Amino acid sequence: MAVTDFLRGLNPAQHEAASTTEGPVLILAGAGSGKTKVITCRVAHLLQRGVAPHRILAVSFTNKAAQEMRDRVRALCGKQANDCLLSTFHAFGVRFLREEHAACGLYPGFSILDEADQHDAVRVALRSLGFSTEQYEPRAIHQRIGHYKNLLQAPSGRPMNPLDGVVGHVLPLYQQRLRAMNGCDFDDLIGLPVLALEKDPEVSARWADRFRYVMVDEYQDTNAAQLRLLKALVRGSGNLCVVGDDDQSIYAWRGAVAGNILRFGETFQGARVIPLTQNYRSTNAVLRCANAVISNNPQRHEKSLWSERGDGERVRYQILDNDEEEARWVATDVLKQRATRKLAWRDIGILYRTNAQSRIIEDEIRKAGIPYRIIGGTRFYDRKEIRDVVAWLRIIANGFDEAAYRRAIATPPRGVGDASIERLAEWAKARSVPFFRAVQSADELHQIPQKGKDALREMRDLIEAYRLRFETEPLEDVCRDLLDDKRIGFADECVRASKDAREIQRRIDNIRELPSALFEFRKRHELSKLEDFLAGLSLDTRKEEDGDAQRDELSLMTLHGAKGLEFDAVYLLGLEEGLLPHQRVLDGDGAIEEERRLCYVGITRARILLTLSGARMRLSYGKVQRRKISRFIYEIPEALLDGGHGGVPVPDTAEQKEARVEAAFAALDDIFRD
């Protein structure tokens, strides 16, 4: 086989990327440009040139990506591929620690502690320092410890986060406890090798000579510790090839440093940069739209994607009056496009910025009878915080619902322990009465502490008060008050469940969708009752089987969950200021550049048909808010959008026409009244 055989079939840029083997190389692999093919052909090319397999290291971030690399190289090169080290970063770290445990302060047979053991180690450290584990949740402290381990830093004197002062005290004791158990955590799998390589000359020399060719996939997702690991490994050869796309760097919140790929040429002097711009996934109409948006990011490697698949259809943009119309239109259009284009359900993806947005689109596609799955997440009504609120709604509507009562008593916590709950159940069973009768009669149970009796009495009064209100007042107003009621504490429970600010906000955003759901339910049903709403939820009890690609189901996901996926038809919803870009970024927490990259990732998931949409008004917490069109829409030239920035007109339904006529008469009345 000729030396170049493995490179046949590559386009000129791919050929250059796969055959440039010496020195530092940055392969800028745009979306859909065939980067996995380039990496595997590069490994095969090195082997064919006579490079010993054990001299080759290629690392990625996920087991799935690493396995795909191994399978492809094995298919090309046979058994010799087995001696190449093609793994994840962390699997490499395990191998390093097995060989160099002494240099890392470990003994043979060390353990990698699981998450529960890590949290226990943090808990012990907190208590030994006199900190309350109620106030400082071990999981949240551990998360911040991981943040600093990824930076290979200790918390500074100026905390970035309110927890950092505590983390500064806990971190040394936590590490001592890990060492006492001859263990390490997941972050140590990168951090300990880096420290050994940087501090021990013998270890550094040994590993710098070990691998002559090092490759990295998804380099834009690397953090500070991983960069230092790579620098140490290629100190001897200088042969580092990284593949990534700065335009798809969307994990800053997870520790990824976009600057690693942006400053590759400064970090590794003399680097050769090879852009892969030919896209094999999308039509040029989609790619021109993506290029127009991402070109507004000031700090990026200049590149413009193109395709030989032809222009294709123009990108559609729909601006609807409100989010309910947006969801209904999307569900209707999905049915239409599937029928006319002969698409399978799995060929269609619906994307959005936040998990909370899934509720309204789930409602509409469920009503339309469309099979669907949530990728990388949980169905809206299956989320813990939603189930906690729904448990209260269930016992308000139906006092006989013992399962809901048990959940409502326990979450949010009311000072009633498991033992007390079981005593209530035993009391009810002995008297053959419903569980709620035991709650109402808690004062008679001498085994229950007074604090628990007081909590149950307050709970009983709250349930009765809200039951009366749900019978006479708009459902969404009562639900909003229920969520805000400090005596129940749903918001406090969101905070208690996680000390991560983003996760807390996600949970709060989710529960605030419930008043909106009730508002829409009331609009659709003239004689709407709480029990009718709950019955509708109960009818849809199918559990999500996320990740089963064989099922023919439409996919719903956030933009973060969409990376690496592709669909014939993509619907990107909620292109409004405050959603995409997110309000948190507009308020100063985060960079607008990453929001733009998220939009770019969403656009480039589409092969053939891309539909962008937004709403002029959107329900939030059961109240209607006016929305502004996303700046990302205006960054796309009008000529690229079907309908321009005003969107494609959507024909009015009979109800909408009637509403517009009524609004016009109301406006005339106001004029004559003036």
mmCIF file of C-alpha atoms in Angstrom, residues 25-362:
data_model
loop_
_atom_site.group_PDB
_atom_site.id
_atom_site.type_symbol
_atom_site.label_atom_id
_atom_site.label_comp_id
_atom_site.label_asym_id
_atom_site.label_seq_id
_atom_site.Cartn_x
_atom_site.Cartn_y
_atom_site.Cartn_z
ATOM 1 C CA VAL A 25 -0.352 22.073 14.299
ATOM 2 C CA LEU A 26 -3.765 23.634 14.865
ATOM 3 C CA ILE A 27 -6.495 22.134 12.693
ATOM 4 C CA LEU A 28 -9.431 24.531 12.756
ATOM 5 C CA ALA A 29 -12.209 22.071 12.040
ATOM 6 C CA GLY A 30 -15.398 23.974 11.275
ATOM 7 C CA ALA A 31 -18.762 22.368 11.975
ATOM 8 C CA GLY A 32 -19.373 19.321 9.767
ATOM 9 C CA SER A 33 -15.920 19.444 8.174
ATOM 10 C CA GLY A 34 -14.945 15.815 8.822
ATOM 11 C CA LYS A 35 -12.535 16.239 11.732
ATOM 12 C CA THR A 36 -12.843 12.643 12.990
ATOM 13 C CA LYS A 37 -11.892 11.374 9.552
ATOM 14 C CA VAL A 38 -8.843 13.650 9.540
ATOM 15 C CA ILE A 39 -7.680 12.484 12.985
ATOM 16 C CA THR A 40 -7.995 8.794 12.142
ATOM 17 C CA CYS A 41 -6.325 9.208 8.745
ATOM 18 C CA ARG A 42 -3.504 11.119 10.448
ATOM 19 C CA VAL A 43 -2.910 8.264 12.922
ATOM 20 C CA ALA A 44 -3.020 5.724 10.075
ATOM 21 C CA HIS A 45 -0.591 7.838 8.052
ATOM 22 C CA LEU A 46 1.877 7.963 10.971
ATOM 23 C CA LEU A 47 1.704 4.196 11.420
ATOM 24 C CA GLN A 48 2.217 3.609 7.718
ATOM 25 C CA ARG A 49 5.284 5.865 7.823
ATOM 26 C CA GLY A 50 6.770 3.484 10.360
ATOM 27 C CA VAL A 51 6.070 5.352 13.608
ATOM 28 C CA ALA A 52 5.860 2.826 16.443
ATOM 29 C CA PRO A 53 2.252 2.592 17.680
ATOM 30 C CA HIS A 54 3.213 3.137 21.342
ATOM 31 C CA ARG A 55 4.690 6.500 20.351
ATOM 32 C CA ILE A 56 1.247 7.836 19.385
ATOM 33 C CA LEU A 57 -1.182 9.404 21.873
ATOM 34 C CA ALA A 58 -4.596 10.795 20.913
ATOM 35 C CA VAL A 59 -6.966 12.119 23.578
ATOM 36 C CA SER A 60 -10.585 13.255 23.520
ATOM 37 C CA PHE A 61 -13.184 14.162 26.124
ATOM 38 C CA THR A 62 -15.727 11.359 26.017
ATOM 39 C CA ASN A 63 -15.502 7.583 26.041
ATOM 40 C CA LYS A 64 -17.747 7.536 22.974
ATOM 41 C CA ALA A 65 -15.379 9.766 20.952
ATOM 42 C CA ALA A 66 -12.324 7.787 22.080
ATOM 43 C CA GLN A 67 -13.973 4.490 21.136
ATOM 44 C CA GLU A 68 -14.906 5.844 17.715
ATOM 45 C CA MET A 69 -11.258 6.832 17.160
ATOM 46 C CA ARG A 70 -10.086 3.351 18.155
ATOM 47 C CA ASP A 71 -12.642 1.629 15.937
ATOM 48 C CA ARG A 72 -11.816 3.737 12.892
ATOM 49 C CA VAL A 73 -8.034 3.399 13.246
ATOM 50 C CA ARG A 74 -8.397 -0.346 13.822
ATOM 51 C CA ALA A 75 -10.520 -0.606 10.673
ATOM 52 C CA LEU A 76 -7.772 1.157 8.702
ATOM 53 C CA CYS A 77 -4.651 -0.362 10.231
ATOM 54 C CA GLY A 78 -5.604 -3.592 11.883
ATOM 55 C CA LYS A 79 -4.105 -4.925 15.138
ATOM 56 C CA GLN A 80 -1.206 -2.462 15.341
ATOM 57 C CA ALA A 81 -3.771 0.200 16.225
ATOM 58 C CA ASN A 82 -4.249 -1.580 19.570
ATOM 59 C CA ASP A 83 -0.821 -0.381 20.700
ATOM 60 C CA CYS A 84 -1.657 3.287 20.093
ATOM 61 C CA LEU A 85 -2.951 5.073 23.176
ATOM 62 C CA LEU A 86 -6.303 6.475 22.035
ATOM 63 C CA SER A 87 -8.203 7.492 25.152
ATOM 64 C CA THR A 88 -9.906 10.215 27.121
ATOM 65 C CA PHE A 89 -7.891 12.754 29.114
ATOM 66 C CA HIS A 90 -8.929 11.108 32.363
ATOM 67 C CA ALA A 91 -8.205 7.545 31.213
ATOM 68 C CA PHE A 92 -4.715 8.771 30.329
ATOM 69 C CA GLY A 93 -4.454 10.252 33.826
ATOM 70 C CA VAL A 94 -5.293 6.876 35.392
ATOM 71 C CA ARG A 95 -2.561 5.189 33.350
ATOM 72 C CA PHE A 96 -0.056 7.854 34.378
ATOM 73 C CA LEU A 97 -0.894 7.496 38.075
ATOM 74 C CA ARG A 98 -0.607 3.685 37.906
ATOM 75 C CA GLU A 99 2.952 4.081 36.650
ATOM 76 C CA GLU A 100 3.987 7.156 38.636
ATOM 77 C CA HIS A 101 1.986 6.758 41.854
ATOM 78 C CA ALA A 102 5.010 7.415 44.069
ATOM 79 C CA ALA A 103 5.754 10.758 42.387
ATOM 80 C CA CYS A 104 2.127 11.709 42.952
ATOM 81 C CA GLY A 105 2.059 10.852 46.669
ATOM 82 C CA LEU A 106 0.079 7.631 46.224
ATOM 83 C CA TYR A 107 0.689 3.938 46.969
ATOM 84 C CA PRO A 108 0.025 1.040 44.581
ATOM 85 C CA GLY A 109 -3.621 0.065 44.402
ATOM 86 C CA PHE A 110 -4.857 3.606 45.057
ATOM 87 C CA SER A 111 -8.595 4.286 44.758
ATOM 88 C CA ILE A 112 -10.489 6.788 42.666
ATOM 89 C CA LEU A 113 -13.204 7.903 45.053
ATOM 90 C CA ASP A 114 -16.743 8.029 43.753
ATOM 91 C CA GLU A 115 -18.879 11.130 44.109
ATOM 92 C CA ALA A 116 -20.521 10.049 47.375
ATOM 93 C CA ASP A 117 -17.131 9.369 48.997
ATOM 94 C CA GLN A 118 -15.819 12.733 47.801
ATOM 95 C CA HIS A 119 -18.808 14.521 49.311
ATOM 96 C CA ASP A 120 -18.285 12.611 52.578
ATOM 97 C CA ALA A 121 -14.653 13.757 52.652
ATOM 98 C CA VAL A 122 -15.795 17.357 52.225
ATOM 99 C CA ARG A 123 -18.419 16.868 54.949
ATOM 100 C CA VAL A 124 -15.793 15.596 57.407
ATOM 101 C CA ALA A 125 -13.528 18.549 56.605
ATOM 102 C CA LEU A 126 -16.367 21.049 57.075
ATOM 103 C CA ARG A 127 -17.346 19.622 60.442
ATOM 104 C CA SER A 128 -13.774 19.467 61.693
ATOM 105 C CA LEU A 129 -13.461 23.186 60.904
ATOM 106 C CA GLY A 130 -16.734 23.998 62.645
ATOM 107 C CA PHE A 131 -18.716 24.859 59.498
ATOM 108 C CA SER A 132 -22.383 23.919 59.248
ATOM 109 C CA THR A 133 -23.077 21.356 56.534
ATOM 110 C CA GLU A 134 -26.611 22.772 56.344
ATOM 111 C CA GLN A 135 -25.310 26.218 55.463
ATOM 112 C CA TYR A 136 -22.440 24.935 53.319
ATOM 113 C CA GLU A 137 -23.636 21.956 51.341
ATOM 114 C CA PRO A 138 -20.754 19.489 50.763
ATOM 115 C CA ARG A 139 -21.707 19.017 47.114
ATOM 116 C CA ALA A 140 -21.482 22.756 46.432
ATOM 117 C CA ILE A 141 -18.144 23.045 48.240
ATOM 118 C CA HIS A 142 -16.834 20.068 46.267
ATOM 119 C CA GLN A 143 -17.906 21.711 43.023
ATOM 120 C CA ARG A 144 -15.855 24.812 43.866
ATOM 121 C CA ILE A 145 -12.906 22.619 44.849
ATOM 122 C CA GLY A 146 -13.117 21.082 41.370
ATOM 123 C CA HIS A 147 -13.127 24.564 39.835
ATOM 124 C CA TYR A 148 -9.817 25.415 41.501
ATOM 125 C CA LYS A 149 -8.290 22.025 40.764
ATOM 126 C CA ASN A 150 -9.009 22.571 37.066
ATOM 127 C CA LEU A 151 -7.153 25.872 37.345
ATOM 128 C CA LEU A 152 -4.395 24.238 39.431
ATOM 129 C CA GLN A 153 -4.799 27.127 41.850
ATOM 130 C CA ALA A 154 -5.911 27.698 45.410
ATOM 131 C CA PRO A 155 -8.628 30.283 46.205
ATOM 132 C CA SER A 156 -7.114 33.762 46.282
ATOM 133 C CA GLY A 157 -7.588 36.448 48.899
ATOM 134 C CA ARG A 158 -10.309 38.014 46.720
ATOM 135 C CA PRO A 159 -13.055 35.375 46.401
ATOM 136 C CA MET A 160 -14.728 34.915 43.013
ATOM 137 C CA ASN A 161 -17.632 33.184 44.707
ATOM 138 C CA PRO A 162 -19.219 33.546 48.192
ATOM 139 C CA LEU A 163 -18.170 29.958 48.956
ATOM 140 C CA ASP A 164 -14.503 30.524 48.149
ATOM 141 C CA GLY A 165 -13.551 31.660 51.638
ATOM 142 C CA VAL A 166 -14.805 28.350 53.020
ATOM 143 C CA VAL A 167 -13.219 26.417 50.139
ATOM 144 C CA GLY A 168 -9.830 27.918 51.013
ATOM 145 C CA HIS A 169 -10.039 26.321 54.470
ATOM 146 C CA VAL A 170 -11.621 23.040 53.385
ATOM 147 C CA LEU A 171 -9.397 22.219 50.397
ATOM 148 C CA PRO A 172 -6.201 21.315 52.379
ATOM 149 C CA LEU A 173 -8.129 19.092 54.809
ATOM 150 C CA TYR A 174 -10.022 17.476 51.943
ATOM 151 C CA GLN A 175 -6.773 16.614 50.182
ATOM 152 C CA GLN A 176 -5.312 15.248 53.433
ATOM 153 C CA ARG A 177 -8.296 12.953 53.826
ATOM 154 C CA LEU A 178 -7.972 11.699 50.246
ATOM 155 C CA ARG A 179 -4.306 10.909 50.816
ATOM 156 C CA ALA A 180 -5.074 9.193 54.121
ATOM 157 C CA MET A 181 -7.374 6.858 52.168
ATOM 158 C CA ASN A 182 -4.723 6.437 49.421
ATOM 159 C CA GLY A 183 -7.249 7.927 47.047
ATOM 160 C CA CYS A 184 -7.802 10.690 44.565
ATOM 161 C CA ASP A 185 -10.800 12.320 42.924
ATOM 162 C CA PHE A 186 -11.685 12.797 39.269
ATOM 163 C CA ASP A 187 -9.943 16.177 38.975
ATOM 164 C CA ASP A 188 -6.731 14.710 40.439
ATOM 165 C CA LEU A 189 -6.461 12.471 37.389
ATOM 166 C CA ILE A 190 -5.263 15.563 35.510
ATOM 167 C CA GLY A 191 -3.870 17.698 38.334
ATOM 168 C CA LEU A 192 -1.558 15.127 39.951
ATOM 169 C CA PRO A 193 0.170 14.153 36.674
ATOM 170 C CA VAL A 194 0.723 17.839 35.874
ATOM 171 C CA LEU A 195 2.335 18.519 39.260
ATOM 172 C CA ALA A 196 4.554 15.436 38.933
ATOM 173 C CA LEU A 197 5.620 16.366 35.405
ATOM 174 C CA GLU A 198 6.424 19.929 36.399
ATOM 175 C CA LYS A 199 8.243 19.182 39.669
ATOM 176 C CA ASP A 200 10.052 15.879 39.128
ATOM 177 C CA PRO A 201 12.786 16.089 36.420
ATOM 178 C CA GLU A 202 13.035 12.310 36.048
ATOM 179 C CA VAL A 203 9.310 11.889 35.537
ATOM 180 C CA SER A 204 9.260 14.851 33.150
ATOM 181 C CA ALA A 205 12.098 13.431 31.037
ATOM 182 C CA ARG A 206 10.564 9.949 30.984
ATOM 183 C CA TRP A 207 7.175 11.100 29.690
ATOM 184 C CA ALA A 208 8.534 13.777 27.359
ATOM 185 C CA ASP A 209 10.385 10.953 25.594
ATOM 186 C CA ARG A 210 7.431 8.521 25.725
ATOM 187 C CA PHE A 211 5.186 9.957 22.994
ATOM 188 C CA ARG A 212 6.528 11.428 19.787
ATOM 189 C CA TYR A 213 3.136 12.417 18.387
ATOM 190 C CA VAL A 214 0.312 13.788 20.534
ATOM 191 C CA MET A 215 -3.144 14.659 19.185
ATOM 192 C CA VAL A 216 -6.137 16.272 20.881
ATOM 193 C CA ASP A 217 -9.763 16.303 19.742
ATOM 194 C CA GLU A 218 -12.189 19.107 20.704
ATOM 195 C CA TYR A 219 -9.278 21.270 21.831
ATOM 196 C CA GLN A 220 -11.570 24.267 22.363
ATOM 197 C CA ASP A 221 -12.990 22.440 25.404
ATOM 198 C CA THR A 222 -9.672 22.076 27.249
ATOM 199 C CA ASN A 223 -9.122 23.756 30.628
ATOM 200 C CA ALA A 224 -5.996 25.237 32.212
ATOM 201 C CA ALA A 225 -4.815 21.954 33.783
ATOM 202 C CA GLN A 226 -5.197 20.015 30.528
ATOM 203 C CA LEU A 227 -3.171 22.637 28.661
ATOM 204 C CA ARG A 228 -0.313 22.301 31.163
ATOM 205 C CA LEU A 229 -0.467 18.508 30.831
ATOM 206 C CA LEU A 230 -0.106 18.746 27.048
ATOM 207 C CA LYS A 231 2.801 21.205 27.290
ATOM 208 C CA ALA A 232 4.650 18.785 29.557
ATOM 209 C CA LEU A 233 4.009 15.764 27.316
ATOM 210 C CA VAL A 234 5.320 17.389 24.109
ATOM 211 C CA ARG A 235 8.314 19.070 25.720
ATOM 212 C CA GLY A 236 10.593 16.532 24.030
ATOM 213 C CA SER A 237 9.182 16.244 20.508
ATOM 214 C CA GLY A 238 7.150 19.397 20.035
ATOM 215 C CA ASN A 239 4.768 17.366 17.872
ATOM 216 C CA LEU A 240 1.349 18.428 19.112
ATOM 217 C CA CYS A 241 -1.638 18.409 16.771
ATOM 218 C CA VAL A 242 -4.903 19.792 18.126
ATOM 219 C CA VAL A 243 -8.254 19.744 16.387
ATOM 220 C CA GLY A 244 -11.030 22.107 17.387
ATOM 221 C CA ASP A 245 -13.230 25.045 16.531
ATOM 222 C CA ASP A 246 -13.116 28.256 18.545
ATOM 223 C CA ASP A 247 -16.554 29.081 17.120
ATOM 224 C CA GLN A 248 -17.965 26.101 19.041
ATOM 225 C CA SER A 249 -16.400 26.866 22.427
ATOM 226 C CA ILE A 250 -19.553 26.844 24.596
ATOM 227 C CA TYR A 251 -18.472 25.301 27.894
ATOM 228 C CA ALA A 252 -16.888 28.183 29.827
ATOM 229 C CA TRP A 253 -19.259 27.407 32.709
ATOM 230 C CA ARG A 254 -17.684 23.935 32.884
ATOM 231 C CA GLY A 255 -14.104 25.227 33.042
ATOM 232 C CA ALA A 256 -13.220 25.252 29.337
ATOM 233 C CA VAL A 257 -10.883 28.085 28.331
ATOM 234 C CA ALA A 258 -11.574 29.436 24.841
ATOM 235 C CA GLY A 259 -8.237 31.249 25.025
ATOM 236 C CA ASN A 260 -6.420 27.907 24.743
ATOM 237 C CA ILE A 261 -7.366 27.588 21.084
ATOM 238 C CA LEU A 262 -7.333 31.328 20.362
ATOM 239 C CA ARG A 263 -3.751 31.656 21.678
ATOM 240 C CA PHE A 264 -2.415 28.323 20.407
ATOM 241 C CA GLY A 265 0.166 30.048 18.204
ATOM 242 C CA GLU A 266 1.477 32.076 21.163
ATOM 243 C CA THR A 267 1.646 29.043 23.461
ATOM 244 C CA PHE A 268 3.315 26.802 20.880
ATOM 245 C CA GLN A 269 5.647 28.938 18.809
ATOM 246 C CA GLY A 270 5.863 28.247 15.088
ATOM 247 C CA ALA A 271 2.469 26.556 14.979
ATOM 248 C CA ARG A 272 0.942 25.833 11.615
ATOM 249 C CA VAL A 273 -2.773 26.666 11.342
ATOM 250 C CA ILE A 274 -4.855 24.663 8.863
ATOM 251 C CA PRO A 275 -8.535 25.587 8.523
ATOM 252 C CA LEU A 276 -11.070 22.998 7.391
ATOM 253 C CA THR A 277 -13.886 25.045 5.911
ATOM 254 C CA GLN A 278 -15.594 22.617 3.531
ATOM 255 C CA ASN A 279 -18.748 21.480 5.273
ATOM 256 C CA TYR A 280 -20.223 18.073 4.419
ATOM 257 C CA ARG A 281 -23.414 18.464 6.437
ATOM 258 C CA SER A 282 -25.355 21.573 5.445
ATOM 259 C CA THR A 283 -26.492 23.529 2.425
ATOM 260 C CA ASN A 284 -24.879 26.888 1.684
ATOM 261 C CA ALA A 285 -28.045 28.728 2.714
ATOM 262 C CA VAL A 286 -27.588 27.394 6.253
ATOM 263 C CA LEU A 287 -23.837 28.038 6.240
ATOM 264 C CA ARG A 288 -24.143 31.647 5.039
ATOM 265 C CA CYS A 289 -26.532 32.263 7.902
ATOM 266 C CA ALA A 290 -24.096 30.713 10.405
ATOM 267 C CA ASN A 291 -21.126 32.637 8.966
ATOM 268 C CA ALA A 292 -23.025 35.927 9.202
ATOM 269 C CA VAL A 293 -23.758 35.456 12.894
ATOM 270 C CA ILE A 294 -20.375 34.190 14.093
ATOM 271 C CA SER A 295 -18.408 36.803 12.140
ATOM 272 C CA ASN A 296 -19.562 39.340 14.734
ATOM 273 C CA ASN A 297 -17.363 37.766 17.408
ATOM 274 C CA PRO A 298 -14.237 39.929 17.589
ATOM 275 C CA GLN A 299 -11.824 37.276 18.901
ATOM 276 C CA ARG A 300 -11.841 34.274 16.606
ATOM 277 C CA HIS A 301 -9.859 32.576 13.869
ATOM 278 C CA GLU A 302 -11.221 33.858 10.571
ATOM 279 C CA LYS A 303 -12.895 31.139 8.520
ATOM 280 C CA SER A 304 -16.018 30.834 6.430
ATOM 281 C CA LEU A 305 -17.817 27.527 5.931
ATOM 282 C CA TRP A 306 -18.951 26.445 2.477
ATOM 283 C CA SER A 307 -20.453 23.345 0.920
ATOM 284 C CA GLU A 308 -20.726 21.524 -2.379
ATOM 285 C CA ARG A 309 -24.308 20.558 -1.520
ATOM 286 C CA GLY A 310 -25.705 23.582 -3.336
ATOM 287 C CA ASP A 311 -27.565 26.623 -2.047
ATOM 288 C CA GLY A 312 -30.606 24.767 -0.810
ATOM 289 C CA GLU A 313 -33.637 26.498 0.668
ATOM 290 C CA ARG A 314 -33.476 29.884 2.318
ATOM 291 C CA VAL A 315 -33.512 29.914 6.096
ATOM 292 C CA ARG A 316 -37.019 30.506 7.398
ATOM 293 C CA TYR A 317 -37.690 33.057 10.136
ATOM 294 C CA GLN A 318 -41.040 33.188 11.926
ATOM 295 C CA ILE A 319 -41.985 35.847 14.440
ATOM 296 C CA LEU A 320 -45.194 34.933 16.251
ATOM 297 C CA ASP A 321 -47.422 36.999 18.520
ATOM 298 C CA ASN A 322 -46.688 34.929 21.625
ATOM 299 C CA ASP A 323 -44.884 31.816 22.813
ATOM 300 C CA GLU A 324 -48.027 29.694 22.715
ATOM 301 C CA GLU A 325 -48.521 30.529 19.023
ATOM 302 C CA GLU A 326 -44.828 29.834 18.414
ATOM 303 C CA ALA A 327 -45.079 26.368 19.940
ATOM 304 C CA ARG A 328 -48.358 25.601 18.164
ATOM 305 C CA TRP A 329 -46.993 26.773 14.809
ATOM 306 C CA VAL A 330 -43.842 24.685 15.234
ATOM 307 C CA ALA A 331 -45.850 21.555 16.103
ATOM 308 C CA THR A 332 -48.093 22.092 13.067
ATOM 309 C CA ASP A 333 -45.162 22.788 10.763
ATOM 310 C CA VAL A 334 -43.305 19.704 11.989
ATOM 311 C CA LEU A 335 -46.293 17.581 10.915
ATOM 312 C CA LYS A 336 -46.390 19.339 7.554
ATOM 313 C CA GLN A 337 -42.658 19.064 6.820
ATOM 314 C CA ARG A 338 -42.513 15.424 7.863
ATOM 315 C CA ALA A 339 -45.357 14.558 5.503
ATOM 316 C CA THR A 340 -44.180 16.584 2.492
ATOM 317 C CA ARG A 341 -40.460 15.733 2.804
ATOM 318 C CA LYS A 342 -40.951 12.088 3.855
ATOM 319 C CA LEU A 343 -38.834 12.627 6.972
ATOM 320 C CA ALA A 344 -38.543 10.231 9.877
ATOM 321 C CA TRP A 345 -39.252 11.743 13.295
ATOM 322 C CA ARG A 346 -35.595 11.245 14.222
ATOM 323 C CA ASP A 347 -34.623 13.549 11.333
ATOM 324 C CA ILE A 348 -36.160 16.548 13.143
ATOM 325 C CA GLY A 349 -34.637 18.458 16.049
ATOM 326 C CA ILE A 350 -36.124 21.277 18.149
ATOM 327 C CA LEU A 351 -33.552 23.426 19.945
ATOM 328 C CA TYR A 352 -33.876 26.091 22.647
ATOM 329 C CA ARG A 353 -31.634 28.018 25.048
ATOM 330 C CA THR A 354 -33.042 26.966 28.430
ATOM 331 C CA ASN A 355 -34.677 23.850 29.839
ATOM 332 C CA ALA A 356 -37.675 25.912 30.982
ATOM 333 C CA GLN A 357 -38.588 26.575 27.332
ATOM 334 C CA SER A 358 -39.282 22.897 26.762
ATOM 335 C CA ARG A 359 -42.540 22.963 28.744
ATOM 336 C CA ILE A 360 -44.661 24.806 26.211
ATOM 337 C CA ILE A 361 -43.309 22.998 23.148
ATOM 338 C CA GLU A 362 -43.699 19.653 24.927
#
